[in-house]
PDB file of C-alpha atoms in Angstrom:
ATOM      1  CA  MET A   1      74.881  83.922 120.382  1.00 52.00           C
ATOM      2  CA  LYS A   2      73.566  83.818 123.977  1.00 50.00           C
ATOM      3  CA  LYS A   3      75.054  80.349 124.524  1.00 52.00           C
ATOM      4  CA  MET A   4      78.404  81.539 123.157  1.00 50.00           C
ATOM      5  CA  PHE A   5      78.577  84.420 125.642  1.00 47.00           C
ATOM      6  CA  ILE A   6      77.582  82.133 128.530  1.00 52.00           C
ATOM      7  CA  LEU A   7      80.338  79.691 127.524  1.00 50.00           C
ATOM      8  CA  LEU A   8      82.831  82.536 127.178  1.00 51.00           C
ATOM      9  CA  PHE A   9      81.976  83.920 130.617  1.00 47.00           C
ATOM     10  CA  SER A  10      82.235  80.433 132.161  1.00 57.00           C
ATOM     11  CA  CYS A  11      85.681  79.883 130.597  1.00 53.00           C
ATOM     12  CA  PHE A  12      86.834  83.265 131.895  1.00 49.00           C
ATOM     13  CA  ILE A  13      85.679  82.528 135.468  1.00 51.00           C
ATOM     14  CA  ASN A  14      87.350  79.106 135.414  1.00 53.00           C
ATOM     15  CA  LEU A  15      90.545  80.612 134.059  1.00 52.00           C
ATOM     16  CA  LEU A  16      90.644  83.225 136.818  1.00 51.00           C
ATOM     17  CA  ALA A  17      89.854  80.660 139.489  1.00 51.00           C
ATOM     18  CA  TYR A  18      92.566  78.308 138.303  1.00 49.00           C
ATOM     19  CA  GLY A  19      95.108  81.132 138.093  1.00 51.00           C
ATOM     20  CA  GLU A  20      94.307  82.410 141.585  1.00 50.00           C
ATOM     21  CA  GLU A  21      94.427  78.857 142.958  1.00 51.00           C
ATOM     22  CA  ARG A  22      97.860  78.274 141.450  1.00 47.00           C
ATOM     23  CA  MET A  23      99.111  81.605 142.747  1.00 45.00           C
ATOM     24  CA  GLY A  24      97.855  80.743 146.221  1.00 47.00           C
ATOM     25  CA  GLN A  25      99.630  77.402 146.384  1.00 47.00           C
ATOM     26  CA  ASP A  26     103.192  76.752 147.447  1.00 45.00           C
ATOM     27  CA  THR A  27     105.011  76.662 144.119  1.00 48.00           C
ATOM     28  CA  GLN A  28     108.565  76.362 142.938  1.00 47.00           C
ATOM     29  CA  ILE A  29     108.491  80.001 141.950  1.00 46.00           C
ATOM     30  CA  TRP A  30     106.987  81.647 145.029  1.00 46.00           C
ATOM     31  CA  ASP A  31     107.601  79.444 148.074  1.00 47.00           C
ATOM     32  CA  TYR A  32     110.614  79.410 150.419  1.00 46.00           C
ATOM     33  CA  ARG A  33     112.735  77.760 147.705  1.00 44.00           C
ATOM     34  CA  ARG A  34     112.489  80.792 145.411  1.00 48.00           C
ATOM     35  CA  ILE A  35     116.103  81.946 146.005  1.00 45.00           C
ATOM     36  CA  SER A  36     117.600  78.572 145.094  1.00 48.00           C
ATOM     37  CA  ASN A  37     115.239  78.358 142.128  1.00 49.00           C
ATOM     38  CA  ILE A  38     116.666  81.446 140.400  1.00 51.00           C
ATOM     39  CA  PRO A  39     119.923  80.374 138.735  1.00 52.00           C
ATOM     40  CA  ASN A  40     122.355  82.697 136.958  1.00 51.00           C
ATOM     41  CA  TYR A  41     120.876  85.807 138.552  1.00 50.00           C
ATOM     42  CA  HIS A  42     124.030  87.784 137.977  1.00 49.00           C
ATOM     43  CA  THR A  43     123.874  87.288 134.182  1.00 57.00           C
ATOM     44  CA  PHE A  44     120.502  87.180 132.477  1.00 65.00           C
ATOM     45  CA  GLY A  45     118.694  87.848 135.752  1.00 70.00           C
ATOM     46  CA  GLN A  46     120.314  91.241 136.217  1.00 73.00           C
ATOM     47  CA  PHE A  47     119.555  92.209 132.626  1.00 74.00           C
ATOM     48  CA  TRP A  48     115.914  91.209 133.083  1.00 74.00           C
ATOM     49  CA  THR A  49     115.569  93.045 136.394  1.00 76.00           C
ATOM     50  CA  SER A  50     117.154  96.203 134.970  1.00 76.00           C
ATOM     51  CA  LEU A  51     115.092  96.149 131.787  1.00 77.00           C
ATOM     52  CA  GLN A  52     111.795  95.479 133.530  1.00 75.00           C
ATOM     53  CA  GLY A  53     112.405  97.771 136.469  1.00 72.00           C
ATOM     54  CA  GLU A  54     114.012 100.762 134.772  1.00 75.00           C
ATOM     55  CA  TYR A  55     113.567 100.852 131.015  1.00 84.00           C
ATOM     56  CA  ILE A  56     110.394  99.136 129.753  1.00 86.00           C
ATOM     57  CA  ALA A  57     107.989 101.707 131.218  1.00 85.00           C
ATOM     58  CA  THR A  58     110.205 104.564 130.001  1.00 88.00           C
ATOM     59  CA  ILE A  59     110.377 103.126 126.489  1.00 91.00           C
ATOM     60  CA  ALA A  60     106.584 102.723 126.480  1.00 91.00           C
ATOM     61  CA  LEU A  61     106.061 106.327 127.604  1.00 91.00           C
ATOM     62  CA  ILE A  62     108.450 107.716 124.972  1.00 94.00           C
ATOM     63  CA  ALA A  63     106.828 105.622 122.227  1.00 95.00           C
ATOM     64  CA  ILE A  64     103.313 106.782 123.167  1.00 95.00           C
ATOM     65  CA  ILE A  65     104.305 110.459 123.369  1.00 96.00           C
ATOM     66  CA  ALA A  66     106.150 110.216 120.022  1.00 97.00           C
ATOM     67  CA  ALA A  67     103.141 108.590 118.341  1.00 96.00           C
ATOM     68  CA  LEU A  68     100.664 111.147 119.710  1.00 96.00           C
ATOM     69  CA  SER A  69     102.963 113.997 118.666  1.00 97.00           C
ATOM     70  CA  ALA A  70     103.236 112.559 115.151  1.00 96.00           C
ATOM     71  CA  PHE A  71      99.433 112.300 114.897  1.00 96.00           C
ATOM     72  CA  ALA A  72      98.967 115.895 116.035  1.00 97.00           C
ATOM     73  CA  LEU A  73     101.658 117.191 113.661  1.00 97.00           C
ATOM     74  CA  HIS A  74     100.196 115.273 110.702  1.00 96.00           C
ATOM     75  CA  TYR A  75      96.684 116.521 111.410  1.00 96.00           C
ATOM     76  CA  MET A  76      97.808 120.160 111.701  1.00 95.00           C
ATOM     77  CA  VAL A  77     100.208 120.196 108.729  1.00 95.00           C
ATOM     78  CA  ILE A  78      98.678 117.736 106.227  1.00 95.00           C
ATOM     79  CA  GLY A  79      95.150 117.369 107.532  1.00 94.00           C
ATOM     80  CA  PRO A  80      92.631 114.602 106.901  1.00 93.00           C
ATOM     81  CA  LYS A  81      91.787 113.230 103.479  1.00 92.00           C
ATOM     82  CA  GLN A  82      88.152 113.700 102.531  1.00 92.00           C
ATOM     83  CA  PHE A  83      86.318 111.825  99.803  1.00 92.00           C
ATOM     84  CA  SER A  84      82.974 112.364  98.136  1.00 87.00           C
ATOM     85  CA  HIS A  85      80.024 110.548  99.675  1.00 83.00           C
ATOM     86  CA  ASN A  86      77.842 111.180  96.629  1.00 84.00           C
ATOM     87  CA  GLY A  87      79.266 108.455  94.408  1.00 82.00           C
ATOM     88  CA  LYS A  88      78.766 104.717  94.326  1.00 89.00           C
ATOM     89  CA  LYS A  89      79.316 102.528  97.365  1.00 93.00           C
ATOM     90  CA  ILE A  90      81.664  99.583  97.094  1.00 95.00           C
ATOM     91  CA  TYR A  91      80.909  96.548  99.249  1.00 95.00           C
ATOM     92  CA  THR A  92      84.163  95.914 101.114  1.00 96.00           C
ATOM     93  CA  PHE A  93      83.555  93.900 104.275  1.00 96.00           C
ATOM     94  CA  THR A  94      81.033  91.122 104.871  1.00 96.00           C
ATOM     95  CA  LEU A  95      78.912  90.942 108.010  1.00 96.00           C
ATOM     96  CA  PHE A  96      81.082  88.100 109.324  1.00 96.00           C
ATOM     97  CA  GLU A  97      84.242  90.178 108.825  1.00 97.00           C
ATOM     98  CA  ARG A  98      82.682  93.125 110.610  1.00 97.00           C
ATOM     99  CA  ILE A  99      81.606  90.968 113.563  1.00 96.00           C
ATOM    100  CA  PHE A 100      85.023  89.443 114.225  1.00 96.00           C
ATOM    101  CA  HIS A 101      86.667  92.825 113.612  1.00 96.00           C
ATOM    102  CA  PHE A 102      84.348  94.309 116.253  1.00 96.00           C
ATOM    103  CA  ILE A 103      85.291  91.556 118.719  1.00 96.00           C
ATOM    104  CA  ALA A 104      88.999  92.149 117.989  1.00 96.00           C
ATOM    105  CA  ALA A 105      88.570  95.919 118.353  1.00 95.00           C
ATOM    106  CA  LEU A 106      86.729  95.495 121.661  1.00 96.00           C
ATOM    107  CA  SER A 107      89.486  93.238 122.967  1.00 96.00           C
ATOM    108  CA  TRP A 108      92.191  95.751 122.010  1.00 95.00           C
ATOM    109  CA  ILE A 109      90.276  98.638 123.577  1.00 96.00           C
ATOM    110  CA  ILE A 110      90.490  96.692 126.860  1.00 96.00           C
ATOM    111  CA  LEU A 111      93.952  95.144 126.371  1.00 95.00           C
ATOM    112  CA  VAL A 112      95.820  98.371 125.648  1.00 94.00           C
ATOM    113  CA  PRO A 113      94.832 100.493 128.697  1.00 94.00           C
ATOM    114  CA  THR A 114      94.837  97.576 131.155  1.00 95.00           C
ATOM    115  CA  GLY A 115      98.238  96.443 129.864  1.00 92.00           C
ATOM    116  CA  LEU A 116      99.648  99.947 130.316  1.00 90.00           C
ATOM    117  CA  ILE A 117      98.155 100.198 133.810  1.00 91.00           C
ATOM    118  CA  MET A 118      99.872  96.937 134.771  1.00 89.00           C
ATOM    119  CA  MET A 119     103.130  98.171 133.229  1.00 84.00           C
ATOM    120  CA  PHE A 120     102.885 101.373 135.317  1.00 84.00           C
ATOM    121  CA  GLY A 121     101.380  99.492 138.273  1.00 81.00           C
ATOM    122  CA  SER A 122     103.398 101.260 140.975  1.00 78.00           C
ATOM    123  CA  THR A 123     102.321 104.646 139.600  1.00 79.00           C
ATOM    124  CA  PHE A 124      98.692 103.622 140.080  1.00 79.00           C
ATOM    125  CA  GLY A 125      99.365 102.415 143.595  1.00 80.00           C
ATOM    126  CA  GLY A 126      99.040  98.704 142.827  1.00 78.00           C
ATOM    127  CA  GLY A 127      96.420  96.887 144.912  1.00 86.00           C
ATOM    128  CA  ASN A 128      92.883  96.052 143.841  1.00 90.00           C
ATOM    129  CA  PHE A 129      92.737  98.512 140.954  1.00 92.00           C
ATOM    130  CA  VAL A 130      95.706  96.937 139.172  1.00 90.00           C
ATOM    131  CA  ARG A 131      94.404  93.455 140.051  1.00 91.00           C
ATOM    132  CA  ILE A 132      91.032  94.271 138.448  1.00 93.00           C
ATOM    133  CA  CYS A 133      92.868  95.497 135.352  1.00 92.00           C
ATOM    134  CA  LYS A 134      94.793  92.208 135.271  1.00 91.00           C
ATOM    135  CA  ASN A 135      91.515  90.254 135.300  1.00 92.00           C
ATOM    136  CA  LEU A 136      90.046  92.490 132.588  1.00 94.00           C
ATOM    137  CA  HIS A 137      93.232  91.916 130.582  1.00 94.00           C
ATOM    138  CA  VAL A 138      92.632  88.168 130.778  1.00 93.00           C
ATOM    139  CA  LEU A 139      88.991  88.585 129.704  1.00 93.00           C
ATOM    140  CA  ALA A 140      90.060  90.687 126.732  1.00 95.00           C
ATOM    141  CA  MET A 141      92.634  88.036 125.848  1.00 94.00           C
ATOM    142  CA  VAL A 142      89.818  85.463 125.593  1.00 94.00           C
ATOM    143  CA  LEU A 143      87.921  87.817 123.256  1.00 94.00           C
ATOM    144  CA  PHE A 144      91.026  88.275 121.145  1.00 95.00           C
ATOM    145  CA  ILE A 145      91.559  84.507 120.892  1.00 94.00           C
ATOM    146  CA  ILE A 146      88.014  84.230 119.496  1.00 93.00           C
ATOM    147  CA  SER A 147      88.767  86.823 116.786  1.00 95.00           C
ATOM    148  CA  ILE A 148      92.327  85.877 115.821  1.00 94.00           C
ATOM    149  CA  ILE A 149      91.474  82.664 113.947  1.00 93.00           C
ATOM    150  CA  PRO A 150      88.851  84.170 111.579  1.00 95.00           C
ATOM    151  CA  MET A 151      91.102  87.224 111.081  1.00 94.00           C
ATOM    152  CA  PHE A 152      93.899  84.938 109.957  1.00 95.00           C
ATOM    153  CA  LEU A 153      91.763  82.725 107.724  1.00 95.00           C
ATOM    154  CA  CYS A 154      89.650  85.433 106.088  1.00 95.00           C
ATOM    155  CA  TRP A 155      92.352  87.981 105.301  1.00 96.00           C
ATOM    156  CA  ILE A 156      95.650  86.118 104.925  1.00 96.00           C
ATOM    157  CA  LYS A 157      95.368  85.870 101.111  1.00 96.00           C
ATOM    158  CA  ARG A 158      94.795  89.610 100.704  1.00 96.00           C
ATOM    159  CA  MET A 159      97.557  90.368 103.216  1.00 97.00           C
ATOM    160  CA  LEU A 160     100.318  88.565 101.311  1.00 97.00           C
ATOM    161  CA  PRO A 161     103.156  90.882 100.154  1.00 95.00           C
ATOM    162  CA  ALA A 162     102.876  92.351  96.652  1.00 96.00           C
ATOM    163  CA  SER A 163     105.347  94.226  94.443  1.00 95.00           C
ATOM    164  CA  TYR A 164     103.337  97.456  94.665  1.00 95.00           C
ATOM    165  CA  ASP A 165     103.753  97.463  98.459  1.00 97.00           C
ATOM    166  CA  ILE A 166     107.279  98.839  97.900  1.00 96.00           C
ATOM    167  CA  LYS A 167     105.845 101.697  95.830  1.00 96.00           C
ATOM    168  CA  TRP A 168     103.311 102.394  98.593  1.00 97.00           C
ATOM    169  CA  LEU A 169     106.086 102.470 101.187  1.00 96.00           C
ATOM    170  CA  MET A 170     108.242 104.860  99.120  1.00 96.00           C
ATOM    171  CA  ILE A 171     105.454 107.471  99.082  1.00 95.00           C
ATOM    172  CA  VAL A 172     104.119 106.524 102.571  1.00 95.00           C
ATOM    173  CA  GLY A 173     100.751 105.823 101.014  1.00 95.00           C
ATOM    174  CA  GLY A 174     100.379 109.456  99.963  1.00 95.00           C
ATOM    175  CA  TYR A 175      99.589 110.455 103.526  1.00 94.00           C
ATOM    176  CA  LEU A 176     102.351 113.090 103.565  1.00 94.00           C
ATOM    177  CA  SER A 177     100.718 114.951 100.680  1.00 92.00           C
ATOM    178  CA  LYS A 178      97.500 116.928 100.421  1.00 92.00           C
ATOM    179  CA  VAL A 179      97.142 115.953  96.771  1.00 91.00           C
ATOM    180  CA  LYS A 180      94.636 113.189  96.011  1.00 92.00           C
ATOM    181  CA  LYS A 181      96.016 110.859  93.361  1.00 94.00           C
ATOM    182  CA  PRO A 182      95.762 107.076  92.866  1.00 96.00           C
ATOM    183  CA  ILE A 183      97.884 105.114  95.343  1.00 97.00           C
ATOM    184  CA  PRO A 184      99.461 101.737  94.487  1.00 97.00           C
ATOM    185  CA  ALA A 185      97.576  99.472  96.888  1.00 97.00           C
ATOM    186  CA  GLY A 186      95.274  96.472  96.800  1.00 96.00           C
ATOM    187  CA  LYS A 187      92.296  95.922  99.064  1.00 97.00           C
ATOM    188  CA  PHE A 188      94.726  96.329 101.972  1.00 97.00           C
ATOM    189  CA  ASN A 189      97.703  98.676 101.731  1.00 97.00           C
ATOM    190  CA  PHE A 190     101.188  98.052 103.098  1.00 97.00           C
ATOM    191  CA  GLY A 191     100.387  99.823 106.386  1.00 96.00           C
ATOM    192  CA  GLN A 192      97.302  97.695 106.965  1.00 97.00           C
ATOM    193  CA  LYS A 193      99.265  94.558 106.122  1.00 97.00           C
ATOM    194  CA  THR A 194     101.950  95.508 108.630  1.00 97.00           C
ATOM    195  CA  TRP A 195      99.325  96.000 111.347  1.00 96.00           C
ATOM    196  CA  TYR A 196      97.721  92.686 110.393  1.00 97.00           C
ATOM    197  CA  TYR A 197     100.959  90.722 110.865  1.00 97.00           C
ATOM    198  CA  ILE A 198     101.722  92.498 114.132  1.00 96.00           C
ATOM    199  CA  ALA A 199      98.193  91.992 115.470  1.00 95.00           C
ATOM    200  CA  VAL A 200      97.759  88.372 114.363  1.00 95.00           C
ATOM    201  CA  PHE A 201     101.217  86.818 114.659  1.00 95.00           C
ATOM    202  CA  GLY A 202     102.529  89.202 117.318  1.00 95.00           C
ATOM    203  CA  GLY A 203      99.195  88.853 119.113  1.00 94.00           C
ATOM    204  CA  PHE A 204      99.488  85.059 119.061  1.00 95.00           C
ATOM    205  CA  LEU A 205     102.958  85.292 120.615  1.00 95.00           C
ATOM    206  CA  MET A 206     101.598  87.672 123.253  1.00 94.00           C
ATOM    207  CA  ILE A 207      98.828  85.185 124.090  1.00 94.00           C
ATOM    208  CA  ILE A 208     101.427  82.436 124.650  1.00 93.00           C
ATOM    209  CA  THR A 209     103.790  84.588 126.723  1.00 92.00           C
ATOM    210  CA  GLY A 210     100.857  86.074 128.641  1.00 92.00           C
ATOM    211  CA  LEU A 211      99.606  82.625 129.597  1.00 90.00           C
ATOM    212  CA  PHE A 212     103.117  81.638 130.727  1.00 88.00           C
ATOM    213  CA  MET A 213     103.188  84.646 133.061  1.00 86.00           C
ATOM    214  CA  TYR A 214      99.611  84.261 134.277  1.00 85.00           C
ATOM    215  CA  PHE A 215      99.963  80.645 135.363  1.00 83.00           C
ATOM    216  CA  VAL A 216     103.549  81.242 136.598  1.00 76.00           C
ATOM    217  CA  ASP A 217     104.334  77.721 137.860  1.00 73.00           C
ATOM    218  CA  PHE A 218     103.003  75.831 134.846  1.00 74.00           C
ATOM    219  CA  ASP A 219     104.499  72.487 133.925  1.00 76.00           C
ATOM    220  CA  SER A 220     106.974  73.472 131.212  1.00 77.00           C
ATOM    221  CA  VAL A 221     109.471  70.603 131.263  1.00 81.00           C
ATOM    222  CA  VAL A 222     108.966  69.829 127.565  1.00 82.00           C
ATOM    223  CA  ILE A 223     109.444  73.476 126.569  1.00 81.00           C
ATOM    224  CA  GLN A 224     112.430  73.867 128.889  1.00 78.00           C
ATOM    225  CA  ASN A 225     114.151  70.821 127.429  1.00 82.00           C
ATOM    226  CA  PHE A 226     113.439  71.937 123.881  1.00 83.00           C
ATOM    227  CA  LEU A 227     114.768  75.481 124.409  1.00 81.00           C
ATOM    228  CA  GLY A 228     117.467  74.582 126.928  1.00 83.00           C
ATOM    229  CA  LEU A 229     116.106  77.071 129.474  1.00 79.00           C
ATOM    230  CA  THR A 230     115.118  76.934 133.125  1.00 80.00           C
ATOM    231  CA  GLN A 231     111.562  77.816 134.068  1.00 82.00           C
ATOM    232  CA  ILE A 232     112.504  81.169 135.573  1.00 82.00           C
ATOM    233  CA  GLU A 233     114.425  82.047 132.396  1.00 83.00           C
ATOM    234  CA  LEU A 234     111.378  81.129 130.355  1.00 85.00           C
ATOM    235  CA  LEU A 235     109.260  83.442 132.510  1.00 86.00           C
ATOM    236  CA  ARG A 236     111.765  86.272 132.189  1.00 86.00           C
ATOM    237  CA  ILE A 237     111.902  85.928 128.412  1.00 88.00           C
ATOM    238  CA  SER A 238     108.097  85.775 128.278  1.00 89.00           C
ATOM    239  CA  ALA A 239     107.843  89.033 130.238  1.00 88.00           C
ATOM    240  CA  ILE A 240     110.370  90.818 128.035  1.00 89.00           C
ATOM    241  CA  VAL A 241     108.864  89.594 124.756  1.00 92.00           C
ATOM    242  CA  HIS A 242     105.325  90.327 125.971  1.00 93.00           C
ATOM    243  CA  ASN A 243     106.146  93.869 127.027  1.00 91.00           C
ATOM    244  CA  ILE A 244     108.210  94.792 123.965  1.00 93.00           C
ATOM    245  CA  LEU A 245     105.530  93.412 121.635  1.00 94.00           C
ATOM    246  CA  GLY A 246     102.953  95.195 123.770  1.00 93.00           C
ATOM    247  CA  ILE A 247     104.640  98.555 123.187  1.00 94.00           C
ATOM    248  CA  ILE A 248     104.775  97.912 119.427  1.00 95.00           C
ATOM    249  CA  CYS A 249     101.102  96.907 119.435  1.00 94.00           C
ATOM    250  CA  VAL A 250     100.071 100.003 121.411  1.00 94.00           C
ATOM    251  CA  VAL A 251     101.764 102.275 118.857  1.00 96.00           C
ATOM    252  CA  PHE A 252     100.337 100.485 115.810  1.00 96.00           C
ATOM    253  CA  PHE A 253      96.884 100.282 117.391  1.00 95.00           C
ATOM    254  CA  GLY A 254      97.087 104.043 117.862  1.00 96.00           C
ATOM    255  CA  VAL A 255      98.061 104.473 114.200  1.00 96.00           C
ATOM    256  CA  HIS A 256      95.150 102.237 113.157  1.00 95.00           C
ATOM    257  CA  ILE A 257      92.679 104.310 115.183  1.00 95.00           C
ATOM    258  CA  TYR A 258      94.124 107.606 113.948  1.00 96.00           C
ATOM    259  CA  MET A 259      93.906 106.544 110.301  1.00 94.00           C
ATOM    260  CA  ALA A 260      90.351 105.199 110.603  1.00 92.00           C
ATOM    261  CA  VAL A 261      88.896 108.063 112.643  1.00 93.00           C
ATOM    262  CA  PHE A 262      90.940 111.193 111.855  1.00 94.00           C
ATOM    263  CA  ALA A 263      93.283 110.836 108.851  1.00 94.00           C
ATOM    264  CA  ILE A 264      90.583 109.533 106.470  1.00 93.00           C
ATOM    265  CA  LYS A 265      87.210 111.101 107.116  1.00 88.00           C
ATOM    266  CA  GLY A 266      84.448 108.506 107.304  1.00 86.00           C
ATOM    267  CA  SER A 267      86.777 105.545 106.842  1.00 89.00           C
ATOM    268  CA  ILE A 268      85.557 103.857 110.019  1.00 91.00           C
ATOM    269  CA  HIS A 269      82.037 103.615 108.567  1.00 91.00           C
ATOM    270  CA  SER A 270      83.149 100.753 106.315  1.00 93.00           C
ATOM    271  CA  MET A 271      83.434  98.536 109.390  1.00 93.00           C
ATOM    272  CA  ILE A 272      79.902  99.506 110.385  1.00 94.00           C
ATOM    273  CA  THR A 273      78.036  99.404 107.063  1.00 95.00           C
ATOM    274  CA  GLY A 274      80.455  97.227 105.063  1.00 96.00           C
ATOM    275  CA  TYR A 275      80.726  99.836 102.273  1.00 96.00           C
ATOM    276  CA  LYS A 276      83.498 102.227 101.229  1.00 95.00           C
ATOM    277  CA  GLU A 277      83.058 105.322  99.075  1.00 94.00           C
ATOM    278  CA  GLU A 278      83.987 104.820  95.418  1.00 95.00           C
ATOM    279  CA  GLU A 279      86.403 107.764  95.379  1.00 95.00           C
ATOM    280  CA  GLU A 280      88.167 106.499  98.498  1.00 95.00           C
ATOM    281  CA  VAL A 281      88.706 103.085  96.929  1.00 96.00           C
ATOM    282  CA  TYR A 282      89.776 104.627  93.600  1.00 96.00           C
ATOM    283  CA  ILE A 283      92.391 106.812  95.316  1.00 96.00           C
ATOM    284  CA  LEU A 284      93.642 104.778  98.287  1.00 96.00           C
ATOM    285  CA  HIS A 285      93.186 101.234  96.925  1.00 97.00           C
ATOM    286  CA  HIS A 286      93.655 101.869  93.215  1.00 97.00           C
ATOM    287  CA  TYR A 287      94.840  98.396  92.192  1.00 97.00           C
ATOM    288  CA  TRP A 288      91.869  96.806  93.924  1.00 97.00           C
ATOM    289  CA  TYR A 289      89.562  99.303  92.189  1.00 97.00           C
ATOM    290  CA  LYS A 290      90.980  98.275  88.802  1.00 96.00           C
ATOM    291  CA  GLU A 291      90.508  94.620  89.795  1.00 95.00           C
ATOM    292  CA  LEU A 292      86.855  95.306  90.632  1.00 95.00           C
ATOM    293  CA  GLU A 293      86.399  97.190  87.351  1.00 94.00           C
ATOM    294  CA  ASP A 294      87.778  94.248  85.387  1.00 92.00           C
ATOM    295  CA  LYS A 295      85.294  91.977  87.151  1.00 90.00           C
ATOM    296  CA  LYS A 296      82.501  94.548  86.595  1.00 86.00           C
ATOM    297  CA  LYS A 297      81.878  94.768  90.344  1.00 83.00           C
ATOM    298  CA  VAL A 298      82.070  98.547  90.710  1.00 79.00           C
TER     299      VAL A 298
END
């Protein structure tokens, strides 16, 4: 474990050093040729400038306020679901799953606020503070890369769509009702599956677009030829995709935290101890409970 952290820290330092070195050099993006290197400014360029400069931050702010308002309204009107802690415990997550989930959670706890600070950089005055957040963002990205592969491999089978997901969606998982009755869901419900695909596949796309933006003047001839884009267009698209996905991820990460900490009392403990309460599994993951009963694993 110690060697892994030393290697991780070394990779992070080298990544920062390389990025700063590239940014400090005369490049096709930033040197005196930058004006001639920005073709078609009055078409896609104007759209990109307008979206990035005027709308992205506003969209992010509206999305965050809407999500927080929805959480508050749900908590006041419906309230949290509470399950008995006196019944049996059902082993849900292995130690390995809990470790890589912790690494992923830690990375998101850093990625979300630092990403928002960079998005609202001018509001925070720019300078060293925003630059430090950028470096922390890169460190968190490295942590996320470590967790994304085991997340994909360990959970992809359980995350595949199932017919009962439609039933779950039609009743919103029972979260709009105070009544506790069995919900059509497997080990992971439709909401958790949605977050999984956003976090893993959307997260992978954010890693790629983030690296494009971080290294700025990377050698992208192969990608440019394949997509039929210039390098500056590739950077613009990367920024737009990264920021839009970032907003979606911020909202769903907020939902994930709200559900684990507030909407279902004690739910977060399963990622600490590995066990869920029997009543919680019976109600919220009823199809998985029946599967465990059939296998005599309850």
